[in-house]
Amino acid sequence: MKEKVRKWLHRFFGVLTIVLIGLLAWEWVQSQPATNGIKKTANKVLTQKQGKYSKKERQAIKDAVAKQDQLNVPLNKQGFVAIPKLSILLPIYDNAYSKVALDKGANTAQKNTAVPVMGQGNYTLAAHNWDNGYTGFSALQEKLKQNAPYEDSNGQLGESDWLNGTTIYLANQNGIFKYKITGQKTVDQNDGAVLNPDDRIDGKAKLTIVTCLFPDTTKRIITNAKYVSFKNWNQANSDEVGYFDLKKQKTNILP
């Protein structure tokens, strides 16, 4: 009897060990954005500094956000964009039609018109989708390496509401502008109608973010967001200021 019990325990713990190894391996795969086709959000949100920012600290953050840092290219920095839920933090420049500029971060996307103004009209941005779920605007795609729900197997274009209500912040030397995502849609790569500077959402200013779809890179994911509010650097709460604290936060520009 003792021998039977010993053999049973040996088999039980052997099976348990295999199961545990399998579970750990699955969790590791799921934690890798570039290998997980169903992962919907980044692993880590932007960190926040505990406590309050002093007036002096706010001024330092404001100066860093507005600092012109690409004068040799040249590119004019407009500020930063942050989407905390997706761990997106990118500087904004002014030329979405330059490969050099897109490798530096996000860029305003209007063509043959004036550079847009945060909190006014249709503020359009573009950045790379690196097809890995975490750099550039990659995290805006609902599922990795799958056209759906943005395009079906018959080539019909679709929409997604998976980010509806998500907050996007834009920041420049004046302060922090808050937007809420209202939906995503898909357009052909040559469809410039989404860049119309006069577009609004419910009569309010809007934000339009353009990034490639993968694997069908001839299509673009359009993320629309409605303007909510503006606060200057002294009015903004510490969490909002903290998203742009470049001494603590890391940008997600390149893989």
CSV table of N, CA, C and O in Angstrom, one decimal, residues 18-116:
chain,number,residue,atom,x,y,z
A,18,ILE,N,4.5,20.0,-14.1
A,18,ILE,CA,4.4,20.3,-15.5
A,18,ILE,C,3.4,21.4,-15.7
A,18,ILE,O,3.5,22.3,-16.5
A,19,VAL,N,2.2,21.3,-15.0
A,19,VAL,CA,1.2,22.3,-15.1
A,19,VAL,C,1.7,23.7,-14.7
A,19,VAL,O,1.5,24.7,-15.4
A,20,LEU,N,2.4,23.7,-13.6
A,20,LEU,CA,3.0,25.0,-13.1
A,20,LEU,C,4.0,25.6,-14.1
A,20,LEU,O,4.0,26.8,-14.3
A,21,ILE,N,4.8,24.8,-14.7
A,21,ILE,CA,5.8,25.3,-15.7
A,21,ILE,C,5.0,25.8,-16.9
A,21,ILE,O,5.4,26.9,-17.4
A,22,GLY,N,4.0,25.1,-17.3
A,22,GLY,CA,3.2,25.6,-18.4
A,22,GLY,C,2.5,26.9,-18.1
A,22,GLY,O,2.5,27.8,-19.0
A,23,LEU,N,2.0,27.1,-16.9
A,23,LEU,CA,1.3,28.3,-16.6
A,23,LEU,C,2.3,29.5,-16.5
A,23,LEU,O,2.0,30.6,-17.0
A,24,LEU,N,3.5,29.2,-16.0
A,24,LEU,CA,4.5,30.3,-15.9
A,24,LEU,C,5.0,30.6,-17.3
A,24,LEU,O,5.2,31.8,-17.6
A,25,ALA,N,5.1,29.6,-18.2
A,25,ALA,CA,5.5,29.9,-19.6
A,25,ALA,C,4.5,30.7,-20.3
A,25,ALA,O,4.7,31.7,-21.1
A,26,TRP,N,3.2,30.4,-20.1
A,26,TRP,CA,2.1,31.2,-20.7
A,26,TRP,C,2.0,32.6,-20.2
A,26,TRP,O,1.9,33.5,-21.0
A,27,GLU,N,2.2,32.8,-18.9
A,27,GLU,CA,2.3,34.2,-18.4
A,27,GLU,C,3.4,35.0,-19.0
A,27,GLU,O,3.3,36.2,-19.3
A,28,TRP,N,4.5,34.3,-19.2
A,28,TRP,CA,5.7,35.0,-19.8
A,28,TRP,C,5.4,35.5,-21.2
A,28,TRP,O,5.6,36.6,-21.6
A,29,VAL,N,4.8,34.6,-22.0
A,29,VAL,CA,4.4,34.9,-23.4
A,29,VAL,C,3.4,36.0,-23.4
A,29,VAL,O,3.6,37.0,-24.2
A,30,GLN,N,2.5,36.0,-22.5
A,30,GLN,CA,1.5,37.0,-22.4
A,30,GLN,C,2.0,38.4,-22.0
A,30,GLN,O,1.5,39.4,-22.4
A,31,SER,N,3.1,38.4,-21.3
A,31,SER,CA,3.8,39.6,-20.9
A,31,SER,C,4.6,40.3,-22.0
A,31,SER,O,5.1,41.4,-21.8
A,32,GLN,N,4.8,39.6,-23.1
A,32,GLN,CA,5.6,40.1,-24.2
A,32,GLN,C,4.7,40.7,-25.2
A,32,GLN,O,4.1,40.0,-26.0
A,33,PRO,N,4.7,42.1,-25.3
A,33,PRO,CA,3.7,42.7,-26.2
A,33,PRO,C,3.9,42.3,-27.7
A,33,PRO,O,3.0,42.2,-28.4
A,34,ALA,N,5.2,42.1,-28.1
A,34,ALA,CA,5.4,41.8,-29.5
A,34,ALA,C,5.0,40.4,-29.9
A,34,ALA,O,4.9,40.1,-31.1
A,35,THR,N,4.7,39.5,-28.9
A,35,THR,CA,4.3,38.1,-29.3
A,35,THR,C,2.9,37.8,-28.9
A,35,THR,O,2.4,36.7,-29.1
A,36,ASN,N,2.2,38.8,-28.3
A,36,ASN,CA,0.8,38.5,-27.8
A,36,ASN,C,-0.2,39.2,-28.8
A,36,ASN,O,-0.4,40.4,-28.7
A,37,GLY,N,-0.9,38.4,-29.6
A,37,GLY,CA,-1.8,38.9,-30.5
A,37,GLY,C,-3.1,39.4,-30.0
A,37,GLY,O,-3.9,40.0,-30.7
A,38,ILE,N,-3.4,39.1,-28.7
A,38,ILE,CA,-4.7,39.5,-28.1
A,38,ILE,C,-4.5,40.5,-27.0
A,38,ILE,O,-5.5,40.9,-26.4
A,39,LYS,N,-3.3,40.9,-26.8
A,39,LYS,CA,-3.0,41.8,-25.7
A,39,LYS,C,-3.6,43.2,-26.0
A,39,LYS,O,-3.4,43.7,-27.1
A,40,LYS,N,-4.4,43.8,-25.1
A,40,LYS,CA,-5.1,45.0,-25.4
A,40,LYS,C,-4.5,46.3,-24.8
A,40,LYS,O,-4.8,47.3,-25.2
A,41,THR,N,-3.7,46.1,-23.8
A,41,THR,CA,-3.2,47.3,-23.2
A,41,THR,C,-1.7,47.1,-22.9
A,41,THR,O,-1.3,45.9,-22.7
A,42,ALA,N,-0.9,48.2,-22.7
A,42,ALA,CA,0.5,48.0,-22.3
A,42,ALA,C,0.6,47.5,-20.9
A,42,ALA,O,-0.4,47.6,-20.1
A,43,ASN,N,1.7,46.9,-20.6
A,43,ASN,CA,1.9,46.3,-19.3
A,43,ASN,C,1.9,47.3,-18.2
A,43,ASN,O,1.5,47.0,-17.0
A,44,LYS,N,2.4,48.5,-18.5
A,44,LYS,CA,2.7,49.4,-17.4
A,44,LYS,C,2.2,50.8,-17.8
A,44,LYS,O,2.5,51.3,-18.8
A,45,VAL,N,1.4,51.4,-16.9
A,45,VAL,CA,1.0,52.8,-17.1
A,45,VAL,C,2.1,53.7,-16.7
A,45,VAL,O,3.1,53.4,-16.0
A,46,LEU,N,2.0,55.0,-17.2
A,46,LEU,CA,3.0,56.0,-16.8
A,46,LEU,C,3.1,56.1,-15.3
A,46,LEU,O,2.0,56.1,-14.6
A,47,THR,N,4.2,56.2,-14.7
A,47,THR,CA,4.3,56.4,-13.3
A,47,THR,C,3.9,57.8,-12.9
A,47,THR,O,3.9,58.7,-13.7
A,48,GLN,N,3.6,58.0,-11.6
A,48,GLN,CA,3.2,59.3,-11.1
A,48,GLN,C,4.0,59.6,-9.9
A,48,GLN,O,4.3,58.7,-9.0
A,49,LYS,N,4.5,60.8,-9.8
A,49,LYS,CA,5.2,61.3,-8.6
A,49,LYS,C,4.2,61.4,-7.5
A,49,LYS,O,3.2,62.0,-7.6
A,50,GLN,N,4.6,60.9,-6.3
A,50,GLN,CA,3.8,61.0,-5.1
A,50,GLN,C,3.9,62.5,-4.6
A,50,GLN,O,4.9,63.1,-4.7
A,51,GLY,N,2.8,63.0,-4.0
A,51,GLY,CA,2.8,64.3,-3.4
A,51,GLY,C,2.5,65.4,-4.5
A,51,GLY,O,2.1,65.1,-5.6
A,52,LYS,N,2.8,66.6,-4.1
A,52,LYS,CA,2.5,67.7,-5.0
A,52,LYS,C,3.7,68.3,-5.6
A,52,LYS,O,4.8,68.2,-5.0
A,53,TYR,N,3.6,68.9,-6.7
A,53,TYR,CA,4.6,69.6,-7.4
A,53,TYR,C,4.6,71.1,-6.9
A,53,TYR,O,3.6,71.8,-7.0
A,54,SER,N,5.8,71.6,-6.6
A,54,SER,CA,5.9,73.0,-6.2
A,54,SER,C,5.8,73.9,-7.5
A,54,SER,O,5.9,73.4,-8.6
A,55,LYS,N,5.7,75.1,-7.3
A,55,LYS,CA,5.6,76.1,-8.4
A,55,LYS,C,6.9,76.0,-9.2
A,55,LYS,O,6.9,76.1,-10.5
A,56,LYS,N,8.0,75.9,-8.5
A,56,LYS,CA,9.3,75.8,-9.1
A,56,LYS,C,9.5,74.5,-10.0
A,56,LYS,O,10.0,74.5,-11.1
A,57,GLU,N,9.0,73.4,-9.4
A,57,GLU,CA,9.1,72.1,-10.1
A,57,GLU,C,8.2,72.2,-11.4
A,57,GLU,O,8.6,71.6,-12.4
A,58,ARG,N,7.0,72.8,-11.3
A,58,ARG,CA,6.1,72.9,-12.4
A,58,ARG,C,6.8,73.7,-13.5
A,58,ARG,O,6.6,73.4,-14.7
A,59,GLN,N,7.4,74.8,-13.1
A,59,GLN,CA,8.1,75.6,-14.1
A,59,GLN,C,9.2,74.8,-14.8
A,59,GLN,O,9.4,74.9,-16.1
A,60,ALA,N,9.9,74.0,-14.1
A,60,ALA,CA,11.0,73.1,-14.7
A,60,ALA,C,10.4,72.1,-15.7
A,60,ALA,O,11.0,71.9,-16.8
A,61,ILE,N,9.3,71.5,-15.3
A,61,ILE,CA,8.6,70.6,-16.2
A,61,ILE,C,8.1,71.3,-17.5
A,61,ILE,O,8.3,70.8,-18.6
A,62,LYS,N,7.5,72.4,-17.3
A,62,LYS,CA,7.0,73.2,-18.4
A,62,LYS,C,8.2,73.6,-19.3
A,62,LYS,O,8.0,73.4,-20.6
A,63,ASP,N,9.3,74.0,-18.8
A,63,ASP,CA,10.4,74.4,-19.7
A,63,ASP,C,11.0,73.2,-20.4
A,63,ASP,O,11.3,73.3,-21.6
A,64,ALA,N,11.0,72.0,-19.8
A,64,ALA,CA,11.5,70.8,-20.5
A,64,ALA,C,10.5,70.4,-21.6
A,64,ALA,O,10.9,69.9,-22.7
A,65,VAL,N,9.2,70.5,-21.4
A,65,VAL,CA,8.2,70.1,-22.4
A,65,VAL,C,8.3,71.0,-23.6
A,65,VAL,O,8.2,70.6,-24.8
A,66,ALA,N,8.6,72.3,-23.4
A,66,ALA,CA,8.6,73.3,-24.5
A,66,ALA,C,10.0,73.4,-25.1
A,66,ALA,O,10.1,74.0,-26.2
A,67,LYS,N,11.0,72.8,-24.5
A,67,LYS,CA,12.4,73.0,-25.0
A,67,LYS,C,12.6,72.6,-26.5
A,67,LYS,O,12.2,71.4,-26.8
A,68,GLN,N,13.1,73.4,-27.3
A,68,GLN,CA,13.4,73.0,-28.7
A,68,GLN,C,14.7,72.2,-28.7
A,68,GLN,O,15.8,72.7,-28.3
A,69,ASP,N,14.6,70.9,-29.1
A,69,ASP,CA,15.7,70.0,-29.0
A,69,ASP,C,16.1,69.4,-30.3
A,69,ASP,O,17.0,68.5,-30.3
A,70,GLN,N,15.6,69.8,-31.4
A,70,GLN,CA,15.9,69.3,-32.7
A,70,GLN,C,16.3,70.4,-33.7
A,70,GLN,O,16.0,70.3,-34.9
A,71,LEU,N,17.0,71.4,-33.3
A,71,LEU,CA,17.3,72.5,-34.1
A,71,LEU,C,18.2,72.2,-35.3
A,71,LEU,O,18.2,72.9,-36.3
A,72,ASN,N,19.0,71.1,-35.2
A,72,ASN,CA,19.9,70.8,-36.3
A,72,ASN,C,19.2,70.0,-37.4
A,72,ASN,O,19.8,69.8,-38.5
A,73,VAL,N,17.9,69.6,-37.3
A,73,VAL,CA,17.2,68.8,-38.3
A,73,VAL,C,16.7,69.6,-39.5
A,73,VAL,O,17.0,69.3,-40.6
A,74,PRO,N,16.0,70.7,-39.3
A,74,PRO,CA,15.4,71.3,-38.1
A,74,PRO,C,13.9,70.9,-37.9
A,74,PRO,O,13.2,70.7,-38.9
A,75,LEU,N,13.5,70.8,-36.7
A,75,LEU,CA,12.1,70.5,-36.4
A,75,LEU,C,11.7,71.4,-35.2
A,75,LEU,O,12.5,71.7,-34.3
A,76,ASN,N,10.5,71.9,-35.3
A,76,ASN,CA,10.0,72.7,-34.2
A,76,ASN,C,9.1,71.9,-33.3
A,76,ASN,O,8.1,71.3,-33.7
A,77,LYS,N,9.5,71.8,-32.0
A,77,LYS,CA,8.7,71.0,-31.0
A,77,LYS,C,7.5,71.8,-30.7
A,77,LYS,O,7.5,73.0,-30.4
A,78,GLN,N,6.3,71.1,-30.7
A,78,GLN,CA,5.0,71.7,-30.3
A,78,GLN,C,4.7,71.4,-28.9
A,78,GLN,O,3.8,72.0,-28.3
A,79,GLY,N,5.3,70.3,-28.3
A,79,GLY,CA,5.0,69.9,-26.9
A,79,GLY,C,5.1,68.4,-26.8
A,79,GLY,O,5.9,67.8,-27.4
A,80,PHE,N,4.1,67.8,-26.0
A,80,PHE,CA,4.1,66.4,-25.8
A,80,PHE,C,2.7,65.8,-25.8
A,80,PHE,O,1.7,66.6,-25.6
A,81,VAL,N,2.5,64.6,-26.2
A,81,VAL,CA,1.3,63.9,-26.0
A,81,VAL,C,1.5,62.7,-25.1
A,81,VAL,O,2.5,62.0,-25.1
A,82,ALA,N,0.5,62.5,-24.2
A,82,ALA,CA,0.5,61.4,-23.2
A,82,ALA,C,-0.8,60.7,-23.2
A,82,ALA,O,-1.9,61.4,-23.1
A,83,ILE,N,-0.8,59.4,-23.3
A,83,ILE,CA,-2.0,58.6,-23.1
A,83,ILE,C,-1.6,57.6,-22.0
A,83,ILE,O,-1.1,56.5,-22.2
A,84,PRO,N,-1.9,57.9,-20.7
A,84,PRO,CA,-1.4,57.1,-19.6
A,84,PRO,C,-1.8,55.7,-19.6
A,84,PRO,O,-1.1,54.8,-19.3
A,85,LYS,N,-3.1,55.4,-20.0
A,85,LYS,CA,-3.6,54.0,-20.0
A,85,LYS,C,-2.7,53.1,-20.9
A,85,LYS,O,-2.6,51.9,-20.6
A,86,LEU,N,-2.1,53.7,-22.0
A,86,LEU,CA,-1.4,52.9,-22.9
A,86,LEU,C,0.1,53.1,-22.8
A,86,LEU,O,0.9,52.6,-23.6
A,87,SER,N,0.6,53.8,-21.8
A,87,SER,CA,2.0,54.1,-21.5
A,87,SER,C,2.6,54.8,-22.7
A,87,SER,O,3.7,54.6,-23.1
A,88,ILE,N,1.8,55.7,-23.4
A,88,ILE,CA,2.3,56.5,-24.5
A,88,ILE,C,2.8,57.9,-24.0
A,88,ILE,O,2.0,58.6,-23.3
A,89,LEU,N,4.0,58.2,-24.3
A,89,LEU,CA,4.5,59.6,-24.0
A,89,LEU,C,5.5,59.9,-25.1
A,89,LEU,O,6.6,59.3,-25.2
A,90,LEU,N,5.1,60.9,-26.0
A,90,LEU,CA,5.9,61.2,-27.2
A,90,LEU,C,6.0,62.7,-27.3
A,90,LEU,O,5.0,63.5,-27.1
A,91,PRO,N,7.2,63.2,-27.7
A,91,PRO,CA,7.3,64.6,-28.1
A,91,PRO,C,6.5,64.9,-29.4
A,91,PRO,O,6.4,63.9,-30.2
A,92,ILE,N,6.1,66.1,-29.6
A,92,ILE,CA,5.3,66.4,-30.8
A,92,ILE,C,6.2,67.4,-31.6
A,92,ILE,O,6.6,68.5,-31.1
A,93,TYR,N,6.4,67.1,-32.9
A,93,TYR,CA,7.1,68.0,-33.8
A,93,TYR,C,6.1,68.4,-34.9
A,93,TYR,O,4.9,68.2,-34.7
A,94,ASP,N,6.6,69.0,-36.0
A,94,ASP,CA,5.7,69.7,-36.9
A,94,ASP,C,5.8,69.2,-38.3
A,94,ASP,O,5.5,69.9,-39.2
A,95,ASN,N,6.2,67.9,-38.6
A,95,ASN,CA,6.3,67.4,-39.9
A,95,ASN,C,6.1,65.9,-40.0
A,95,ASN,O,7.0,65.2,-40.1
A,96,ALA,N,4.8,65.5,-40.2
A,96,ALA,CA,4.5,64.1,-40.2
A,96,ALA,C,4.9,63.5,-41.6
A,96,ALA,O,4.7,62.3,-41.8
A,97,TYR,N,5.4,64.3,-42.5
A,97,TYR,CA,5.7,63.8,-43.8
A,97,TYR,C,7.2,63.6,-44.0
A,97,TYR,O,7.7,63.5,-45.1
A,98,SER,N,7.9,63.7,-42.9
A,98,SER,CA,9.4,63.5,-42.9
A,98,SER,C,9.7,62.2,-42.1
A,98,SER,O,9.3,62.1,-40.9
A,99,LYS,N,10.4,61.3,-42.7
A,99,LYS,CA,10.8,60.0,-42.0
A,99,LYS,C,11.7,60.4,-40.8
A,99,LYS,O,11.6,59.8,-39.7
A,100,VAL,N,12.6,61.4,-41.0
A,100,VAL,CA,13.4,61.8,-39.9
A,100,VAL,C,12.6,62.3,-38.7
A,100,VAL,O,12.8,61.9,-37.5
A,101,ALA,N,11.6,63.1,-39.0
A,101,ALA,CA,10.7,63.6,-38.0
A,101,ALA,C,9.9,62.5,-37.3
A,101,ALA,O,9.8,62.5,-36.1
A,102,LEU,N,9.4,61.6,-38.0
A,102,LEU,CA,8.6,60.5,-37.4
A,102,LEU,C,9.4,59.6,-36.6
A,102,LEU,O,8.9,59.0,-35.6
A,103,ASP,N,10.7,59.5,-36.9
A,103,ASP,CA,11.6,58.7,-36.0
A,103,ASP,C,11.9,59.4,-34.7
A,103,ASP,O,12.4,58.8,-33.7
A,104,LYS,N,11.6,60.7,-34.6
A,104,LYS,CA,11.8,61.5,-33.4
A,104,LYS,C,10.6,61.5,-32.4
A,104,LYS,O,10.7,61.8,-31.3
A,105,GLY,N,9.4,61.1,-32.9
A,105,GLY,CA,8.2,61.1,-32.1
A,105,GLY,C,7.0,61.3,-32.9
A,105,GLY,O,6.9,60.9,-34.1
A,106,ALA,N,6.0,61.9,-32.3
A,106,ALA,CA,4.7,62.2,-33.0
A,106,ALA,C,4.9,63.6,-33.8
A,106,ALA,O,5.8,64.4,-33.4
A,107,ASN,N,4.1,63.8,-34.8
A,107,ASN,CA,4.2,65.0,-35.6
A,107,ASN,C,2.8,65.5,-36.0
A,107,ASN,O,1.9,64.7,-36.2
A,108,THR,N,2.6,66.8,-36.0
A,108,THR,CA,1.4,67.3,-36.6
A,108,THR,C,1.3,67.0,-38.0
A,108,THR,O,2.2,66.9,-38.8
A,109,ALA,N,0.0,66.7,-38.5
A,109,ALA,CA,-0.2,66.0,-39.8
A,109,ALA,C,-0.8,66.9,-40.8
A,109,ALA,O,-1.0,66.4,-42.0
A,110,GLN,N,-1.2,68.1,-40.5
A,110,GLN,CA,-1.8,68.9,-41.6
A,110,GLN,C,-0.9,69.2,-42.7
A,110,GLN,O,0.3,69.4,-42.4
A,111,LYS,N,-1.4,69.2,-43.9
A,111,LYS,CA,-0.5,69.4,-45.1
A,111,LYS,C,-1.0,70.6,-45.8
A,111,LYS,O,-2.1,70.8,-46.1
A,112,ASN,N,0.0,71.5,-46.1
A,112,ASN,CA,-0.3,72.7,-46.9
A,112,ASN,C,-1.2,73.7,-46.1
A,112,ASN,O,-1.9,74.5,-46.7
A,113,THR,N,-1.2,73.5,-44.8
A,113,THR,CA,-2.0,74.5,-44.0
A,113,THR,C,-1.2,74.8,-42.7
A,113,THR,O,-0.1,74.2,-42.5
A,114,ALA,N,-1.6,75.8,-42.0
A,114,ALA,CA,-0.9,76.2,-40.8
A,114,ALA,C,-0.8,75.1,-39.8
A,114,ALA,O,-1.6,74.2,-39.7
A,115,VAL,N,0.3,75.1,-39.0
A,115,VAL,CA,0.5,74.1,-37.9
A,115,VAL,C,-0.7,74.3,-37.0
A,115,VAL,O,-1.0,75.4,-36.5
A,116,PRO,N,-1.4,73.2,-36.6
A,116,PRO,CA,-2.5,73.3,-35.7
A,116,PRO,C,-2.2,73.8,-34.3
A,116,PRO,O,-1.0,73.7,-33.9
